[in-house]
mmCIF file of C-alpha atoms in Angstrom:
data_model
loop_
_atom_site.group_PDB
_atom_site.id
_atom_site.type_symbol
_atom_site.label_atom_id
_atom_site.label_comp_id
_atom_site.label_asym_id
_atom_site.label_seq_id
_atom_site.Cartn_x
_atom_site.Cartn_y
_atom_site.Cartn_z
ATOM 1 C CA UNK A 5 43.042 111.360 68.116
ATOM 2 C CA UNK A 6 41.399 114.475 69.576
ATOM 3 C CA UNK A 7 42.991 116.670 66.925
ATOM 4 C CA UNK A 8 42.134 114.277 64.086
ATOM 5 C CA UNK A 9 38.511 114.043 65.224
ATOM 6 C CA UNK A 10 38.164 117.823 65.540
ATOM 7 C CA UNK A 11 37.867 117.755 69.327
ATOM 8 C CA UNK A 12 41.013 119.891 69.573
ATOM 9 C CA UNK A 13 42.753 122.181 67.105
ATOM 10 C CA UNK A 14 46.290 121.432 68.213
ATOM 11 C CA UNK A 15 48.318 119.243 70.565
ATOM 12 C CA UNK A 16 51.474 120.281 72.427
ATOM 13 C CA UNK A 17 54.126 117.607 72.900
ATOM 14 C CA UNK A 18 57.562 117.320 74.416
ATOM 15 C CA UNK A 19 59.286 116.848 71.080
ATOM 16 C CA UNK A 20 61.719 114.222 72.302
ATOM 17 C CA UNK A 21 58.747 111.932 72.991
ATOM 18 C CA UNK A 22 57.051 112.488 69.630
ATOM 19 C CA UNK A 23 57.632 109.643 67.117
ATOM 20 C CA UNK A 24 59.701 110.671 64.101
ATOM 21 C CA UNK A 25 57.257 109.063 61.651
ATOM 22 C CA UNK A 26 54.401 111.442 60.887
ATOM 23 C CA UNK A 27 50.828 110.468 61.760
ATOM 24 C CA UNK A 28 48.629 110.567 58.643
ATOM 25 C CA UNK A 29 46.436 113.664 58.716
ATOM 26 C CA UNK A 30 48.627 115.554 61.206
ATOM 27 C CA UNK A 31 51.409 118.087 60.717
ATOM 28 C CA UNK A 32 54.192 119.151 63.087
ATOM 29 C CA UNK A 33 53.586 122.837 62.434
ATOM 30 C CA UNK A 34 55.041 124.636 65.444
ATOM 31 C CA UNK A 35 58.420 124.446 67.182
ATOM 32 C CA UNK A 36 59.000 127.542 69.356
ATOM 33 C CA UNK A 37 62.170 128.719 71.057
ATOM 34 C CA UNK A 38 64.019 125.822 72.634
ATOM 35 C CA UNK A 39 64.676 125.395 76.350
ATOM 36 C CA UNK A 40 68.106 124.177 77.579
ATOM 37 C CA UNK A 41 69.007 120.817 76.049
ATOM 38 C CA UNK A 42 71.388 119.397 78.661
ATOM 39 C CA UNK A 43 70.876 116.476 80.998
ATOM 40 C CA UNK A 44 71.233 117.257 84.690
ATOM 41 C CA UNK A 45 72.817 115.315 87.514
ATOM 42 C CA UNK A 46 70.712 115.613 90.663
ATOM 43 C CA UNK A 47 72.219 114.646 94.017
ATOM 44 C CA UNK A 48 70.278 114.001 97.243
ATOM 45 C CA UNK A 49 69.101 117.150 99.023
ATOM 46 C CA UNK A 50 71.245 116.235 102.025
ATOM 47 C CA UNK A 51 74.400 115.723 99.945
ATOM 48 C CA UNK A 52 77.107 118.029 101.304
ATOM 49 C CA UNK A 53 78.957 119.458 98.315
ATOM 50 C CA UNK A 54 79.606 122.963 97.111
ATOM 51 C CA UNK A 55 77.888 123.290 93.733
ATOM 52 C CA UNK A 56 80.130 125.402 91.447
ATOM 53 C CA UNK A 57 78.928 128.598 89.839
ATOM 54 C CA UNK A 58 79.370 127.002 86.409
ATOM 55 C CA UNK A 59 77.357 123.811 86.629
ATOM 56 C CA UNK A 60 79.324 122.130 83.834
ATOM 57 C CA UNK A 61 82.529 122.378 85.868
ATOM 58 C CA UNK A 62 81.672 120.034 88.748
ATOM 59 C CA UNK A 63 83.843 116.908 88.456
ATOM 60 C CA UNK A 64 81.852 113.778 87.597
ATOM 61 C CA UNK A 65 84.017 111.797 90.025
ATOM 62 C CA UNK A 66 81.930 113.195 92.896
ATOM 63 C CA UNK A 67 80.097 109.872 92.447
ATOM 64 C CA UNK A 68 81.777 107.080 94.388
ATOM 65 C CA UNK A 69 82.654 103.707 92.875
ATOM 66 C CA UNK A 70 79.525 101.656 92.313
ATOM 67 C CA UNK A 71 77.193 104.617 92.839
ATOM 68 C CA UNK A 72 73.513 103.891 92.134
ATOM 69 C CA UNK A 73 72.198 106.074 89.304
ATOM 70 C CA UNK A 74 68.463 106.401 88.749
ATOM 71 C CA UNK A 75 67.563 106.704 85.071
ATOM 72 C CA UNK A 76 65.503 104.546 82.756
ATOM 73 C CA UNK A 77 66.981 106.104 79.611
ATOM 74 C CA UNK A 78 69.259 103.738 77.629
ATOM 75 C CA UNK A 79 70.882 106.813 76.056
ATOM 76 C CA UNK A 80 71.855 108.240 79.433
ATOM 77 C CA UNK A 81 72.826 104.865 80.856
ATOM 78 C CA UNK A 82 75.070 103.956 77.927
ATOM 79 C CA UNK A 83 76.892 107.298 77.825
ATOM 80 C CA UNK A 84 77.534 107.258 81.575
ATOM 81 C CA UNK A 85 78.694 103.628 81.495
ATOM 82 C CA UNK A 86 81.079 104.466 78.660
ATOM 83 C CA UNK A 87 83.123 106.668 81.019
ATOM 84 C CA UNK A 88 82.167 105.045 84.337
ATOM 85 C CA UNK A 89 81.477 101.304 83.841
ATOM 86 C CA UNK A 90 81.463 100.868 87.624
ATOM 87 C CA UNK A 91 78.174 102.745 88.039
ATOM 88 C CA UNK A 92 74.948 100.862 88.804
ATOM 89 C CA UNK A 93 72.071 101.891 86.527
ATOM 90 C CA UNK A 94 68.635 101.550 88.112
ATOM 91 C CA UNK A 95 65.135 102.293 86.789
ATOM 92 C CA UNK A 96 63.538 105.454 88.178
ATOM 93 C CA UNK A 97 59.940 106.002 87.097
ATOM 94 C CA UNK A 98 57.227 108.505 87.990
ATOM 95 C CA UNK A 99 56.922 112.258 87.660
ATOM 96 C CA UNK A 100 59.832 114.546 88.487
ATOM 97 C CA UNK A 101 58.788 115.098 92.104
ATOM 98 C CA UNK A 102 58.382 111.343 92.686
ATOM 99 C CA UNK A 103 61.797 110.616 91.212
ATOM 100 C CA UNK A 104 63.482 113.252 93.379
ATOM 101 C CA UNK A 105 61.694 111.950 96.467
ATOM 102 C CA UNK A 106 63.046 108.457 95.795
ATOM 103 C CA UNK A 107 66.513 110.015 95.540
ATOM 104 C CA UNK A 108 66.140 111.885 98.829
ATOM 105 C CA UNK A 109 64.772 108.735 100.483
ATOM 106 C CA UNK A 110 68.019 106.915 99.723
ATOM 107 C CA UNK A 111 67.014 104.679 96.800
ATOM 108 C CA UNK A 112 69.706 106.233 94.588
ATOM 109 C CA UNK A 113 72.998 108.071 94.975
ATOM 110 C CA UNK A 114 72.095 110.362 92.058
ATOM 111 C CA UNK A 115 69.492 110.638 89.320
ATOM 112 C CA UNK A 116 69.591 112.071 85.809
ATOM 113 C CA UNK A 117 66.805 114.333 84.560
ATOM 114 C CA UNK A 118 66.421 116.825 81.714
ATOM 115 C CA UNK A 119 67.548 120.332 82.635
ATOM 116 C CA UNK A 120 64.564 121.759 80.740
ATOM 117 C CA UNK A 121 62.030 119.816 82.798
ATOM 118 C CA UNK A 122 63.625 120.780 86.090
ATOM 119 C CA UNK A 123 63.639 124.465 85.172
ATOM 120 C CA UNK A 124 60.102 124.425 83.766
ATOM 121 C CA UNK A 125 58.802 122.847 86.984
ATOM 122 C CA UNK A 126 60.649 125.239 89.284
ATOM 123 C CA UNK A 127 63.307 122.800 90.477
ATOM 124 C CA UNK A 128 66.397 124.491 89.039
ATOM 125 C CA UNK A 129 67.856 124.628 92.551
ATOM 126 C CA UNK A 130 68.137 120.822 92.537
ATOM 127 C CA UNK A 131 70.525 120.752 89.579
ATOM 128 C CA UNK A 132 73.907 119.655 90.924
ATOM 129 C CA UNK A 133 75.736 119.499 87.602
ATOM 130 C CA UNK A 134 75.003 119.640 83.890
ATOM 131 C CA UNK A 135 76.116 116.679 81.810
ATOM 132 C CA UNK A 136 77.226 118.107 78.460
ATOM 133 C CA UNK A 137 79.303 116.967 75.441
ATOM 134 C CA UNK A 138 81.602 115.164 75.122
ATOM 135 C CA UNK A 139 80.385 113.271 78.207
ATOM 136 C CA UNK A 140 76.672 113.381 77.346
ATOM 137 C CA UNK A 141 74.887 114.177 74.080
ATOM 138 C CA UNK A 142 71.217 115.009 74.526
ATOM 139 C CA UNK A 143 68.180 113.178 73.178
ATOM 140 C CA UNK A 144 66.703 114.002 69.792
ATOM 141 C CA UNK A 145 64.390 116.987 70.270
ATOM 142 C CA UNK A 146 65.278 117.432 73.942
ATOM 143 C CA UNK A 147 64.218 120.798 75.376
ATOM 144 C CA UNK A 148 61.932 121.541 72.417
ATOM 145 C CA UNK A 149 58.158 121.610 72.165
ATOM 146 C CA UNK A 150 56.372 120.189 69.143
ATOM 147 C CA UNK A 151 52.901 121.465 68.266
ATOM 148 C CA UNK A 152 50.776 119.333 65.945
ATOM 149 C CA UNK A 153 47.622 120.260 64.061
ATOM 150 C CA UNK A 154 45.573 118.858 61.202
ATOM 151 C CA UNK A 155 47.523 118.998 57.955
ATOM 152 C CA UNK A 156 44.622 120.724 56.171
ATOM 153 C CA UNK A 157 44.047 123.378 58.851
ATOM 154 C CA UNK A 158 45.860 126.252 57.159
ATOM 155 C CA UNK A 159 44.554 128.798 59.687
ATOM 156 C CA UNK A 160 46.291 127.038 62.602
ATOM 157 C CA UNK A 161 49.357 126.251 60.477
ATOM 158 C CA UNK A 162 49.785 129.973 59.753
ATOM 159 C CA UNK A 163 49.492 130.854 63.456
ATOM 160 C CA UNK A 164 52.024 128.190 64.507
ATOM 161 C CA UNK A 165 54.464 129.376 61.834
ATOM 162 C CA UNK A 166 54.558 132.764 63.579
ATOM 163 C CA UNK A 167 55.681 131.287 66.914
ATOM 164 C CA UNK A 168 58.205 128.877 65.439
ATOM 165 C CA UNK A 169 61.940 129.527 65.708
ATOM 166 C CA UNK A 170 63.695 128.980 62.361
ATOM 167 C CA UNK A 171 66.953 127.725 63.878
ATOM 168 C CA UNK A 172 65.198 125.395 66.293
ATOM 169 C CA UNK A 173 63.095 123.985 63.459
ATOM 170 C CA UNK A 174 66.290 123.287 61.481
ATOM 171 C CA UNK A 175 68.074 121.744 64.468
ATOM 172 C CA UNK A 176 65.267 119.391 65.453
ATOM 173 C CA UNK A 177 64.601 118.498 61.810
ATOM 174 C CA UNK A 178 68.211 117.342 61.487
ATOM 175 C CA UNK A 179 68.060 115.435 64.762
ATOM 176 C CA UNK A 180 64.748 113.762 63.958
ATOM 177 C CA UNK A 181 65.790 112.779 60.432
ATOM 178 C CA UNK A 182 68.912 111.152 61.900
ATOM 179 C CA UNK A 183 66.815 109.065 64.275
ATOM 180 C CA UNK A 184 64.229 108.261 61.620
ATOM 181 C CA UNK A 185 66.843 107.158 59.077
ATOM 182 C CA UNK A 186 68.513 104.904 61.634
ATOM 183 C CA UNK A 187 65.074 103.383 62.305
ATOM 184 C CA UNK A 188 65.798 103.847 65.996
ATOM 185 C CA UNK A 189 63.082 104.681 68.508
ATOM 186 C CA UNK A 190 63.110 107.524 71.006
ATOM 187 C CA UNK A 191 64.398 105.107 73.682
ATOM 188 C CA UNK A 192 67.409 103.904 71.667
ATOM 189 C CA UNK A 193 70.955 104.693 72.895
ATOM 190 C CA UNK A 194 71.292 107.567 70.395
ATOM 191 C CA UNK A 195 72.491 111.040 71.353
ATOM 192 C CA UNK A 196 72.758 114.234 69.325
ATOM 193 C CA UNK A 197 73.855 117.826 69.531
ATOM 194 C CA UNK A 198 73.469 120.696 67.065
ATOM 195 C CA UNK A 199 75.144 124.054 66.646
ATOM 196 C CA UNK A 200 75.158 126.949 64.191
ATOM 197 C CA UNK A 201 78.164 128.810 62.822
ATOM 198 C CA UNK A 202 78.268 132.540 62.099
ATOM 199 C CA UNK A 203 77.478 131.922 58.422
ATOM 200 C CA UNK A 204 74.328 130.020 59.382
ATOM 201 C CA UNK A 205 75.694 126.545 58.709
ATOM 202 C CA UNK A 206 74.285 123.750 60.837
ATOM 203 C CA UNK A 207 76.489 121.121 62.459
ATOM 204 C CA UNK A 208 74.905 117.892 63.641
ATOM 205 C CA UNK A 209 76.802 115.453 65.810
ATOM 206 C CA UNK A 210 75.350 112.016 66.472
ATOM 207 C CA UNK A 211 76.423 109.152 68.700
ATOM 208 C CA UNK A 212 75.249 105.559 68.969
ATOM 209 C CA UNK A 213 76.292 103.266 71.813
ATOM 210 C CA UNK A 214 75.872 99.704 72.920
ATOM 211 C CA UNK A 215 73.569 99.390 75.917
ATOM 212 C CA UNK A 216 76.517 98.606 78.200
ATOM 213 C CA UNK A 217 78.430 101.646 76.962
ATOM 214 C CA UNK A 218 81.408 99.572 75.813
ATOM 215 C CA UNK A 219 81.025 100.537 72.157
ATOM 216 C CA UNK A 220 80.595 104.155 71.078
ATOM 217 C CA UNK A 221 80.266 105.363 67.483
ATOM 218 C CA UNK A 222 80.174 109.015 66.464
ATOM 219 C CA UNK A 223 79.713 111.071 63.283
ATOM 220 C CA UNK A 224 79.494 114.791 62.508
ATOM 221 C CA UNK A 225 78.295 116.643 59.410
ATOM 222 C CA UNK A 226 78.099 120.382 58.658
ATOM 223 C CA UNK A 227 75.962 121.908 55.924
ATOM 224 C CA UNK A 228 73.409 124.600 55.062
ATOM 225 C CA UNK A 229 70.625 124.831 57.640
ATOM 226 C CA UNK A 230 68.141 124.708 54.760
ATOM 227 C CA UNK A 231 69.293 121.117 54.171
ATOM 228 C CA UNK A 232 68.676 120.061 57.778
ATOM 229 C CA UNK A 233 66.940 116.784 57.000
ATOM 230 C CA UNK A 234 69.618 115.804 54.494
ATOM 231 C CA UNK A 235 72.283 116.508 57.125
ATOM 232 C CA UNK A 236 70.552 114.133 59.520
ATOM 233 C CA UNK A 237 70.363 111.431 56.874
ATOM 234 C CA UNK A 238 74.053 111.903 56.076
ATOM 235 C CA UNK A 239 75.049 111.527 59.739
ATOM 236 C CA UNK A 240 72.905 108.385 59.943
ATOM 237 C CA UNK A 241 74.691 107.012 56.881
ATOM 238 C CA UNK A 242 78.111 107.609 58.416
ATOM 239 C CA UNK A 243 77.005 105.898 61.621
ATOM 240 C CA UNK A 244 75.734 102.878 59.698
ATOM 241 C CA UNK A 245 79.045 102.681 57.838
ATOM 242 C CA UNK A 246 80.888 102.184 61.131
ATOM 243 C CA UNK A 247 78.441 99.630 62.538
ATOM 244 C CA UNK A 248 75.535 101.493 64.164
ATOM 245 C CA UNK A 249 72.920 98.967 63.037
ATOM 246 C CA UNK A 250 74.725 96.268 64.994
ATOM 247 C CA UNK A 251 74.378 98.316 68.181
ATOM 248 C CA UNK A 252 70.746 99.212 67.525
ATOM 249 C CA UNK A 253 69.612 95.657 66.778
ATOM 250 C CA UNK A 254 68.658 93.827 70.001
ATOM 251 C CA UNK A 255 70.230 90.404 70.435
ATOM 252 C CA UNK A 256 68.105 87.488 71.625
#
């Protein structure tokens, strides 16, 4: 509203929280270099375990049967339950420091947070392990910033174009078009991951799960990075073909 009314020239968002449908009058004009996209497992400060040099290599079975996991994200919950249905998923709200304090106070056995947020806030030392594919696919736009401005403000659009990263723009465009075409919100149990080959081709991998993690559907498409949005739509189509809409439609 501030940007539309002229009270501000631009707004900086965490892109994973920005709706995929454009707001009339606004343009997503800047997407700079992306921070790490992984989700991070955070254990209590007093937990006695040797954290490996390569964070991805710590075995997930460090969590005991029935461990209490603090995360309000259906995407994270569903992917963890798919491999560990014994885990208890509990809501964990508040800012990062509040969530970690609840963990250290004994409310949870572990919590899941975005690696990017922990590093940006100076809490990289609390990362116990990184949850990466195939175990965990990240949220659409995770680790990226999205900068909006008025769609007719060519001066600001030109400035934001200079700080945008072409590959990141392509990656998040594919991810966001996947989510938009599925008509799934940012809190749906949908995960993605993108990568680029040496010839510049973009590969988008998408996953949709049931909330309890029992059902897991996956699709992957590779194509020219210039066709990023079309790649996202194609992945969404493949996911619908195998039943994604059934998993994304809440039952009464």
